[in-house]
Amino acid sequence: MKSAQVDLVQQSWKKIMPNRAAFAARFYTTLFERDPTLRKLFKNDMRAQQTHFLTAMGIAIAGLKELHDIAPYLQQLGDRHGLYGVKKADFVSFTSAFFDTLSHELGATLTDEERLAWADAFRTIVTAMQVPA
Ligand code: HEM
């Protein structure tokens, strides 16, 4: 990713942070509305899951400029997702639920440039997770 794009993603993530709990809750609600079959994969407490997700996204977003540093972390995260039964195809619903939540949260302040930067960031993170097809 270009450095300027990473900056955009990091800045908009920062804007979400004061409202992160509501953001994460809305994200999973949107995900399960979009694809109810995914709900059964989540066996543990969703409150805790929201926190885990925010933490992992935070680490990934902070590391986008030094991808080699976080690649092992993301690959291990991806390996665990394989064990949870997550398939590569599940990332489609996941990514679009994330975008819906982002649009809701940032509303009109989310520019096309930011959207493109986020799409690139997601592609980068998902590729580094290497979840099996
Ligand atoms: C950007 C992509 C993603 C990130 C950063 C992420 C992050 C996380 C984290 C941090 C955990 C906590 C457990 C652990 O560390 O292994 C987790 C668990 C989990 N994630 Fe993800 N995830 C991503 C994509 C997905 C996708 C596409 C799915 C598909 C539905 C998914 C489903 C799950 C499930 C089922 C669990 C286990 C929940 C449980 O134990 O109840 N994740 N995820």
PDB file of C-alpha atoms in Angstrom, residues 13 15-31 46-47 49-51 53-54 97-98 100-106:
ATOM      1  CA  TRP A  13      -9.473   4.292  12.420  1.00  0.00           C
ATOM      2  CA  LYS A  15     -11.811   8.704  14.377  1.00  0.00           C
ATOM      3  CA  ILE A  16     -13.653   5.470  15.171  1.00  0.00           C
ATOM      4  CA  MET A  17     -11.728   4.761  18.377  1.00  0.00           C
ATOM      5  CA  PRO A  18     -13.764   6.962  20.772  1.00  0.00           C
ATOM      6  CA  ASN A  19     -16.835   4.994  19.704  1.00  0.00           C
ATOM      7  CA  ARG A  20     -15.148   1.620  19.226  1.00  0.00           C
ATOM      8  CA  ALA A  21     -17.430  -0.512  21.400  1.00  0.00           C
ATOM      9  CA  ALA A  22     -20.525   0.618  19.485  1.00  0.00           C
ATOM     10  CA  PHE A  23     -18.631   0.236  16.205  1.00  0.00           C
ATOM     11  CA  ALA A  24     -17.693  -3.378  16.942  1.00  0.00           C
ATOM     12  CA  ALA A  25     -21.186  -4.261  18.176  1.00  0.00           C
ATOM     13  CA  ARG A  26     -22.765  -2.773  15.058  1.00  0.00           C
ATOM     14  CA  PHE A  27     -20.232  -4.567  12.878  1.00  0.00           C
ATOM     15  CA  TYR A  28     -21.162  -8.043  14.164  1.00  0.00           C
ATOM     16  CA  THR A  29     -24.897  -7.262  14.062  1.00  0.00           C
ATOM     17  CA  THR A  30     -24.501  -6.229  10.425  1.00  0.00           C
ATOM     18  CA  LEU A  31     -22.386  -9.309   9.672  1.00  0.00           C
ATOM     19  CA  MET A  46     -19.508 -11.799  21.617  1.00  0.00           C
ATOM     20  CA  ARG A  47     -18.562  -8.921  23.919  1.00  0.00           C
ATOM     21  CA  GLN A  49     -14.991 -11.131  20.568  1.00  0.00           C
ATOM     22  CA  GLN A  50     -15.670  -7.480  19.802  1.00  0.00           C
ATOM     23  CA  THR A  51     -12.672  -6.506  21.894  1.00  0.00           C
ATOM     24  CA  PHE A  53     -11.438  -7.976  16.835  1.00  0.00           C
ATOM     25  CA  LEU A  54     -10.746  -4.321  17.632  1.00  0.00           C
ATOM     26  CA  ALA A  97     -20.298  -5.683   6.728  1.00  0.00           C
ATOM     27  CA  PHE A  98     -17.190  -3.791   7.777  1.00  0.00           C
ATOM     28  CA  ASP A 100     -21.397  -0.746   5.943  1.00  0.00           C
ATOM     29  CA  THR A 101     -20.364  -0.121   9.533  1.00  0.00           C
ATOM     30  CA  LEU A 102     -17.615   2.241   8.466  1.00  0.00           C
ATOM     31  CA  SER A 103     -20.039   4.226   6.289  1.00  0.00           C
ATOM     32  CA  HIS A 104     -22.524   4.409   9.120  1.00  0.00           C
ATOM     33  CA  GLU A 105     -19.893   5.554  11.583  1.00  0.00           C
ATOM     34  CA  LEU A 106     -18.090   8.072   9.409  1.00  0.00           C
TER      35      LEU A 106
END
